[in-house]
């Protein structure tokens, strides 16, 4: 899942980003309001984390502009502790949740998963398709026969993407976009390698190839 992290504090941004990557996100960092505005409108993010105090403007203005331009991904704002006005203004500007600094990364991740769940209309923290259940808290795959497999960050992201829309064909480019951030430029063959690994877990026929189009998660097998 692509995530946009808007935070001008370089150390905080890098630390957070590596923890978010471990939790299954692929993260782009924007350090300024200007960068955030552009990235939010042009990339396909599943969620955003937005610091309000940015060197070239207020995060709330970025958020208002996104919402005015129909940028719909759920956004969690980072506020100063005790600043209730920021929270209220943030929610009014279109934020989906807030967290006061300093915070525990675990809480941030749990809240991000919750707002993404809501934006997808899900109630549970698992994605269930046919015989398969993906647990986003524990980053593992459970199969009806009782087996359970823990997944690497990339395996989880790829499966999460495919299982999020069973029967839908994803092109390699679309899958690459959800798997990697703007700074990474892996070869497209890597998708094939990961698909092979996932097929060993779910069975070859469960992830089908549509020649020239892409891959789909088959919920009817
Ligand atoms: Ca700041």
PDB file of C-alpha atoms and ligand atoms in Angstrom:
ATOM      1  CA  UNK A   1       0.000   0.000   0.000  1.00  0.00           C
ATOM      2  CA  UNK A   2       1.418   3.332  -1.044  1.00  0.00           C
ATOM      3  CA  UNK A   3       1.525   5.902   1.738  1.00  0.00           C
ATOM      4  CA  UNK A   4       2.459   9.582   1.669  1.00  0.00           C
ATOM      5  CA  UNK A   5       4.290  10.833   4.753  1.00  0.00           C
ATOM      6  CA  UNK A   6       4.421  14.634   5.013  1.00  0.00           C
ATOM      7  CA  UNK A   7       6.913  15.606   7.713  1.00  0.00           C
ATOM      8  CA  UNK A   8       9.624  18.278   7.594  1.00  0.00           C
ATOM      9  CA  UNK A   9      11.682  16.791  10.449  1.00  0.00           C
ATOM     10  CA  UNK A  10      14.141  14.655   8.494  1.00  0.00           C
ATOM     11  CA  UNK A  11      15.102  12.308  11.334  1.00  0.00           C
ATOM     12  CA  UNK A  12      11.524  11.691  12.394  1.00  0.00           C
ATOM     13  CA  UNK A  13      10.451  11.155   8.779  1.00  0.00           C
ATOM     14  CA  UNK A  14      13.173   8.603   8.075  1.00  0.00           C
ATOM     15  CA  UNK A  15      12.646   6.709  11.333  1.00  0.00           C
ATOM     16  CA  UNK A  16       8.900   6.578  10.806  1.00  0.00           C
ATOM     17  CA  UNK A  17       9.199   5.609   7.196  1.00  0.00           C
ATOM     18  CA  UNK A  18      11.381   2.575   7.940  1.00  0.00           C
ATOM     19  CA  UNK A  19       8.920   1.393  10.615  1.00  0.00           C
ATOM     20  CA  UNK A  20       5.979   1.919   8.273  1.00  0.00           C
ATOM     21  CA  UNK A  21       7.774  -0.069   5.561  1.00  0.00           C
ATOM     22  CA  UNK A  22       8.154  -2.960   7.996  1.00  0.00           C
ATOM     23  CA  UNK A  23       4.411  -2.755   8.620  1.00  0.00           C
ATOM     24  CA  UNK A  24       3.711  -3.304   4.928  1.00  0.00           C
ATOM     25  CA  UNK A  25       3.540   0.245   3.518  1.00  0.00           C
ATOM     26  CA  UNK A  26       5.660   1.638   0.725  1.00  0.00           C
ATOM     27  CA  UNK A  27       6.354   5.206   1.740  1.00  0.00           C
ATOM     28  CA  UNK A  28       7.052   8.449  -0.103  1.00  0.00           C
ATOM     29  CA  UNK A  29       8.227  11.340   2.062  1.00  0.00           C
ATOM     30  CA  UNK A  30       7.374  14.993   1.360  1.00  0.00           C
ATOM     31  CA  UNK A  31       9.243  17.584   3.433  1.00  0.00           C
ATOM     32  CA  UNK A  32       7.344  20.677   2.282  1.00  0.00           C
ATOM     33  CA  UNK A  33       3.754  21.742   1.688  1.00  0.00           C
ATOM     34  CA  UNK A  34       4.560  22.263  -1.977  1.00  0.00           C
ATOM     35  CA  UNK A  35       5.927  18.730  -2.459  1.00  0.00           C
ATOM     36  CA  UNK A  36       2.989  17.286  -0.513  1.00  0.00           C
ATOM     37  CA  UNK A  37       0.489  19.125  -2.695  1.00  0.00           C
ATOM     38  CA  UNK A  38       2.003  17.804  -5.909  1.00  0.00           C
ATOM     39  CA  UNK A  39       2.571  14.194  -4.782  1.00  0.00           C
ATOM     40  CA  UNK A  40      -0.883  13.888  -3.219  1.00  0.00           C
ATOM     41  CA  UNK A  41      -2.517  14.881  -6.465  1.00  0.00           C
ATOM     42  CA  UNK A  42      -0.410  12.871  -8.867  1.00  0.00           C
ATOM     43  CA  UNK A  43       0.288   9.557  -7.091  1.00  0.00           C
ATOM     44  CA  UNK A  44      -2.080   6.773  -6.109  1.00  0.00           C
ATOM     45  CA  UNK A  45      -1.862   6.620  -2.292  1.00  0.00           C
ATOM     46  CA  UNK A  46      -3.942   4.474   0.036  1.00  0.00           C
ATOM     47  CA  UNK A  47      -3.386   6.823   2.998  1.00  0.00           C
ATOM     48  CA  UNK A  48      -1.495   9.920   4.133  1.00  0.00           C
ATOM     49  CA  UNK A  49       0.159  11.117   7.342  1.00  0.00           C
ATOM     50  CA  UNK A  50       0.287  14.907   7.481  1.00  0.00           C
ATOM     51  CA  UNK A  51       2.307  17.076   9.857  1.00  0.00           C
ATOM     52  CA  UNK A  52       0.683  20.491  10.234  1.00  0.00           C
ATOM     53  CA  UNK A  53       3.758  22.670  10.844  1.00  0.00           C
ATOM     54  CA  UNK A  54       5.625  22.728   7.536  1.00  0.00           C
ATOM     55  CA  UNK A  55       8.425  25.162   6.588  1.00  0.00           C
ATOM     56  CA  UNK A  56       6.540  26.677   3.633  1.00  0.00           C
ATOM     57  CA  UNK A  57       2.976  26.580   4.914  1.00  0.00           C
ATOM     58  CA  UNK A  58       0.336  24.898   7.016  1.00  0.00           C
ATOM     59  CA  UNK A  59      -0.570  21.247   6.511  1.00  0.00           C
ATOM     60  CA  UNK A  60      -4.239  22.192   6.825  1.00  0.00           C
ATOM     61  CA  UNK A  61      -4.033  24.266   3.640  1.00  0.00           C
ATOM     62  CA  UNK A  62      -2.489  21.273   1.849  1.00  0.00           C
ATOM     63  CA  UNK A  63      -5.351  19.110   3.072  1.00  0.00           C
ATOM     64  CA  UNK A  64      -8.012  21.643   2.030  1.00  0.00           C
ATOM     65  CA  UNK A  65      -6.491  21.863  -1.438  1.00  0.00           C
ATOM     66  CA  UNK A  66      -6.382  18.064  -1.788  1.00  0.00           C
ATOM     67  CA  UNK A  67     -10.011  17.736  -0.791  1.00  0.00           C
ATOM     68  CA  UNK A  68     -11.049  20.629  -3.076  1.00  0.00           C
ATOM     69  CA  UNK A  69      -9.301  18.775  -5.919  1.00  0.00           C
ATOM     70  CA  UNK A  70     -11.062  15.483  -5.113  1.00  0.00           C
ATOM     71  CA  UNK A  71      -8.006  13.793  -3.583  1.00  0.00           C
ATOM     72  CA  UNK A  72      -9.873  11.252  -1.489  1.00  0.00           C
ATOM     73  CA  UNK A  73      -7.347   8.999   0.282  1.00  0.00           C
ATOM     74  CA  UNK A  74      -7.774   8.932   4.090  1.00  0.00           C
ATOM     75  CA  UNK A  75      -5.492  11.324   5.982  1.00  0.00           C
ATOM     76  CA  UNK A  76      -4.235  11.268   9.557  1.00  0.00           C
ATOM     77  CA  UNK A  77      -2.895  14.587  10.850  1.00  0.00           C
ATOM     78  CA  UNK A  78      -0.109  14.983  13.414  1.00  0.00           C
ATOM     79  CA  UNK A  79      -0.915  17.713  15.931  1.00  0.00           C
ATOM     80  CA  UNK A  80       0.796  19.234  18.964  1.00  0.00           C
ATOM     81  CA  UNK A  81      -0.287  17.689  22.247  1.00  0.00           C
ATOM     82  CA  UNK A  82      -3.273  19.468  23.752  1.00  0.00           C
ATOM     83  CA  UNK A  83      -3.972  21.625  20.724  1.00  0.00           C
ATOM     84  CA  UNK A  84      -7.674  20.822  20.446  1.00  0.00           C
ATOM     85  CA  UNK A  85      -8.233  23.576  17.895  1.00  0.00           C
ATOM     86  CA  UNK A  86      -5.848  21.929  15.397  1.00  0.00           C
ATOM     87  CA  UNK A  87      -7.764  18.682  15.820  1.00  0.00           C
ATOM     88  CA  UNK A  88     -11.124  20.316  15.179  1.00  0.00           C
ATOM     89  CA  UNK A  89      -9.845  22.359  12.225  1.00  0.00           C
ATOM     90  CA  UNK A  90      -8.133  19.283  10.831  1.00  0.00           C
ATOM     91  CA  UNK A  91     -11.266  17.150  10.938  1.00  0.00           C
ATOM     92  CA  UNK A  92     -13.255  20.000   9.387  1.00  0.00           C
ATOM     93  CA  UNK A  93     -10.681  20.331   6.608  1.00  0.00           C
ATOM     94  CA  UNK A  94     -11.181  16.677   5.687  1.00  0.00           C
ATOM     95  CA  UNK A  95      -8.824  14.698   7.962  1.00  0.00           C
ATOM     96  CA  UNK A  96      -9.998  11.218   8.984  1.00  0.00           C
ATOM     97  CA  UNK A  97      -8.094  10.979  12.254  1.00  0.00           C
ATOM     98  CA  UNK A  98      -5.403  12.725  14.278  1.00  0.00           C
ATOM     99  CA  UNK A  99      -2.561  11.801  16.593  1.00  0.00           C
ATOM    100  CA  UNK A 100      -0.767  14.137  19.014  1.00  0.00           C
ATOM    101  CA  UNK A 101       3.028  14.262  19.041  1.00  0.00           C
ATOM    102  CA  UNK A 102       4.891  12.514  20.571  1.00  0.00           C
ATOM    103  CA  UNK A 103       3.222   9.216  19.746  1.00  0.00           C
ATOM    104  CA  UNK A 104       3.988   5.515  19.602  1.00  0.00           C
ATOM    105  CA  UNK A 105       4.511   4.217  16.063  1.00  0.00           C
ATOM    106  CA  UNK A 106       2.351   1.210  16.909  1.00  0.00           C
ATOM    107  CA  UNK A 107      -0.595   3.515  17.559  1.00  0.00           C
ATOM    108  CA  UNK A 108       0.017   5.360  14.292  1.00  0.00           C
ATOM    109  CA  UNK A 109       0.024   2.082  12.339  1.00  0.00           C
ATOM    110  CA  UNK A 110      -3.129   0.828  14.074  1.00  0.00           C
ATOM    111  CA  UNK A 111      -4.913   4.116  13.303  1.00  0.00           C
ATOM    112  CA  UNK A 112      -3.746   4.082   9.671  1.00  0.00           C
ATOM    113  CA  UNK A 113      -5.034   0.539   9.218  1.00  0.00           C
ATOM    114  CA  UNK A 114      -8.326   1.620  10.787  1.00  0.00           C
ATOM    115  CA  UNK A 115      -8.869   4.634   8.493  1.00  0.00           C
ATOM    116  CA  UNK A 116      -7.948   2.564   5.407  1.00  0.00           C
ATOM    117  CA  UNK A 117     -10.377  -0.117   6.528  1.00  0.00           C
ATOM    118  CA  UNK A 118     -13.147   2.457   6.849  1.00  0.00           C
ATOM    119  CA  UNK A 119     -12.353   4.003   3.485  1.00  0.00           C
ATOM    120  CA  UNK A 120     -12.670   0.542   1.916  1.00  0.00           C
ATOM    121  CA  UNK A 121     -15.908  -0.144   3.797  1.00  0.00           C
ATOM    122  CA  UNK A 122     -14.466  -2.998   5.861  1.00  0.00           C
ATOM    123  CA  UNK A 123     -15.179  -3.725   9.514  1.00  0.00           C
ATOM    124  CA  UNK A 124     -12.480  -6.300  10.280  1.00  0.00           C
ATOM    125  CA  UNK A 125      -8.701  -6.108  10.205  1.00  0.00           C
ATOM    126  CA  UNK A 126      -8.574  -9.095   7.922  1.00  0.00           C
ATOM    127  CA  UNK A 127      -9.207  -9.414   4.206  1.00  0.00           C
ATOM    128  CA  UNK A 128     -11.055 -12.656   3.484  1.00  0.00           C
ATOM    129  CA  UNK A 129     -11.347 -14.080  -0.002  1.00  0.00           C
ATOM    130  CA  UNK A 130     -12.537 -17.645  -0.518  1.00  0.00           C
ATOM    131  CA  UNK A 131     -10.328 -20.026   1.459  1.00  0.00           C
ATOM    132  CA  UNK A 132      -7.818 -17.312   2.297  1.00  0.00           C
ATOM    133  CA  UNK A 133      -7.639 -14.751   5.050  1.00  0.00           C
ATOM    134  CA  UNK A 134      -5.018 -12.030   5.217  1.00  0.00           C
ATOM    135  CA  UNK A 135      -4.368 -10.596   8.692  1.00  0.00           C
ATOM    136  CA  UNK A 136      -3.006  -7.067   8.406  1.00  0.00           C
ATOM    137  CA  UNK A 137      -2.080  -6.756  12.079  1.00  0.00           C
ATOM    138  CA  UNK A 138       0.106  -9.824  12.082  1.00  0.00           C
ATOM    139  CA  UNK A 139       1.017  -9.618   8.378  1.00  0.00           C
ATOM    140  CA  UNK A 140       0.219 -13.266   7.791  1.00  0.00           C
ATOM    141  CA  UNK A 141      -1.923 -15.455   5.573  1.00  0.00           C
ATOM    142  CA  UNK A 142      -4.287 -18.044   7.003  1.00  0.00           C
ATOM    143  CA  UNK A 143      -5.698 -20.818   4.868  1.00  0.00           C
ATOM    144  CA  UNK A 144      -8.903 -22.739   5.537  1.00  0.00           C
ATOM    145  CA  UNK A 145      -6.984 -25.993   6.035  1.00  0.00           C
ATOM    146  CA  UNK A 146      -5.516 -24.450   9.211  1.00  0.00           C
ATOM    147  CA  UNK A 147      -2.087 -23.510   7.877  1.00  0.00           C
ATOM    148  CA  UNK A 148      -0.636 -20.083   8.496  1.00  0.00           C
ATOM    149  CA  UNK A 149       2.205 -18.315   6.731  1.00  0.00           C
ATOM    150  CA  UNK A 150       3.951 -15.147   7.815  1.00  0.00           C
ATOM    151  CA  UNK A 151       4.761 -12.846   4.926  1.00  0.00           C
ATOM    152  CA  UNK A 152       7.573 -10.421   4.148  1.00  0.00           C
ATOM    153  CA  UNK A 153       6.622  -6.756   3.674  1.00  0.00           C
ATOM    154  CA  UNK A 154       6.636  -7.054  -0.124  1.00  0.00           C
ATOM    155  CA  UNK A 155       4.738 -10.362  -0.201  1.00  0.00           C
ATOM    156  CA  UNK A 156       2.128  -8.844   2.107  1.00  0.00           C
ATOM    157  CA  UNK A 157       1.738  -5.670   0.026  1.00  0.00           C
ATOM    158  CA  UNK A 158       1.367  -7.640  -3.189  1.00  0.00           C
ATOM    159  CA  UNK A 159      -1.180 -10.075  -1.772  1.00  0.00           C
ATOM    160  CA  UNK A 160      -3.050  -7.245  -0.032  1.00  0.00           C
ATOM    161  CA  UNK A 161      -3.378  -5.472  -3.351  1.00  0.00           C
ATOM    162  CA  UNK A 162      -4.615  -8.555  -5.267  1.00  0.00           C
ATOM    163  CA  UNK A 163      -6.971  -9.762  -2.526  1.00  0.00           C
ATOM    164  CA  UNK A 164      -8.353  -6.252  -2.041  1.00  0.00           C
ATOM    165  CA  UNK A 165     -10.151  -6.614  -5.372  1.00  0.00           C
ATOM    166  CA  UNK A 166     -10.638 -10.289  -6.205  1.00  0.00           C
ATOM    167  CA  UNK A 167     -11.335 -10.955  -9.876  1.00  0.00           C
ATOM    168  CA  UNK A 168      -9.877  -7.597 -10.907  1.00  0.00           C
ATOM    169  CA  UNK A 169      -6.934  -7.664 -13.317  1.00  0.00           C
ATOM    170  CA  UNK A 170      -3.929  -5.661 -12.122  1.00  0.00           C
ATOM    171  CA  UNK A 171      -1.247  -4.790 -14.653  1.00  0.00           C
ATOM    172  CA  UNK A 172       2.393  -5.162 -13.645  1.00  0.00           C
ATOM    173  CA  UNK A 173       2.716  -1.371 -13.646  1.00  0.00           C
ATOM    174  CA  UNK A 174      -0.190  -0.983 -11.220  1.00  0.00           C
ATOM    175  CA  UNK A 175       1.266  -3.608  -8.901  1.00  0.00           C
ATOM    176  CA  UNK A 176       4.710  -1.974  -9.051  1.00  0.00           C
ATOM    177  CA  UNK A 177       3.123   1.351  -8.080  1.00  0.00           C
ATOM    178  CA  UNK A 178       1.609  -0.116  -4.935  1.00  0.00           C
ATOM    179  CA  UNK A 179       4.748  -2.047  -4.018  1.00  0.00           C
ATOM    180  CA  UNK A 180       7.496   0.498  -4.393  1.00  0.00           C
ATOM    181  CA  UNK A 181       8.005   4.154  -3.583  1.00  0.00           C
ATOM    182  CA  UNK A 182       9.283   6.806  -5.990  1.00  0.00           C
ATOM    183  CA  UNK A 183      12.931   6.295  -5.016  1.00  0.00           C
ATOM    184  CA  UNK A 184      12.969   2.623  -5.857  1.00  0.00           C
ATOM    185  CA  UNK A 185      13.099   1.483  -9.456  1.00  0.00           C
ATOM    186  CA  UNK A 186      13.170  -2.292  -9.463  1.00  0.00           C
ATOM    187  CA  UNK A 187      12.894  -4.306 -12.630  1.00  0.00           C
ATOM    188  CA  UNK A 188       9.388  -5.427 -13.579  1.00  0.00           C
ATOM    189  CA  UNK A 189      10.586  -9.050 -13.502  1.00  0.00           C
ATOM    190  CA  UNK A 190      10.547  -8.786  -9.745  1.00  0.00           C
ATOM    191  CA  UNK A 191       6.747  -8.938  -9.833  1.00  0.00           C
ATOM    192  CA  UNK A 192       6.933 -12.310 -11.589  1.00  0.00           C
ATOM    193  CA  UNK A 193       9.357 -13.565  -8.952  1.00  0.00           C
ATOM    194  CA  UNK A 194       7.013 -12.532  -6.134  1.00  0.00           C
ATOM    195  CA  UNK A 195       3.968 -13.969  -7.903  1.00  0.00           C
ATOM    196  CA  UNK A 196       5.815 -17.306  -8.128  1.00  0.00           C
ATOM    197  CA  UNK A 197       6.520 -17.190  -4.380  1.00  0.00           C
ATOM    198  CA  UNK A 198       2.894 -16.384  -3.545  1.00  0.00           C
ATOM    199  CA  UNK A 199       1.618 -19.152  -5.822  1.00  0.00           C
ATOM    200  CA  UNK A 200       3.598 -21.645  -3.745  1.00  0.00           C
ATOM    201  CA  UNK A 201       1.436 -20.571  -0.779  1.00  0.00           C
ATOM    202  CA  UNK A 202      -1.983 -20.191  -2.380  1.00  0.00           C
ATOM    203  CA  UNK A 203      -1.768 -22.553  -5.346  1.00  0.00           C
ATOM    204  CA  UNK A 204      -0.926 -21.719  -8.950  1.00  0.00           C
ATOM    205  CA  UNK A 205      -4.538 -21.437 -10.102  1.00  0.00           C
ATOM    206  CA  UNK A 206      -5.472 -18.935  -7.369  1.00  0.00           C
ATOM    207  CA  UNK A 207      -3.345 -16.157  -8.839  1.00  0.00           C
ATOM    208  CA  UNK A 208      -4.138 -16.252 -12.529  1.00  0.00           C
ATOM    209  CA  UNK A 209      -2.138 -14.656 -15.331  1.00  0.00           C
ATOM    210  CA  UNK A 210      -3.989 -12.847 -18.098  1.00  0.00           C
ATOM    211  CA  UNK A 211      -1.523 -12.722 -20.935  1.00  0.00           C
ATOM    212  CA  UNK A 212      -0.649  -9.179 -21.918  1.00  0.00           C
ATOM    213  CA  UNK A 213      -2.907  -7.743 -19.200  1.00  0.00           C
ATOM    214  CA  UNK A 214      -1.694  -8.772 -15.781  1.00  0.00           C
ATOM    215  CA  UNK A 215      -2.680 -10.814 -12.745  1.00  0.00           C
ATOM    216  CA  UNK A 216      -5.826 -11.459 -10.769  1.00  0.00           C
ATOM    217  CA  UNK A 217      -6.747 -13.181  -7.540  1.00  0.00           C
ATOM    218  CA  UNK A 218      -9.241 -15.874  -8.356  1.00  0.00           C
ATOM    219  CA  UNK A 219     -11.872 -16.241  -5.646  1.00  0.00           C
ATOM    220  CA  UNK A 220     -13.726 -19.066  -7.351  1.00  0.00           C
ATOM    221  CA  UNK A 221     -11.134 -21.841  -6.898  1.00  0.00           C
TER     222      UNK A 221
HETATM  223 CA1  LIG B   1       6.849  20.090  11.555  1.00  0.00          CA
END
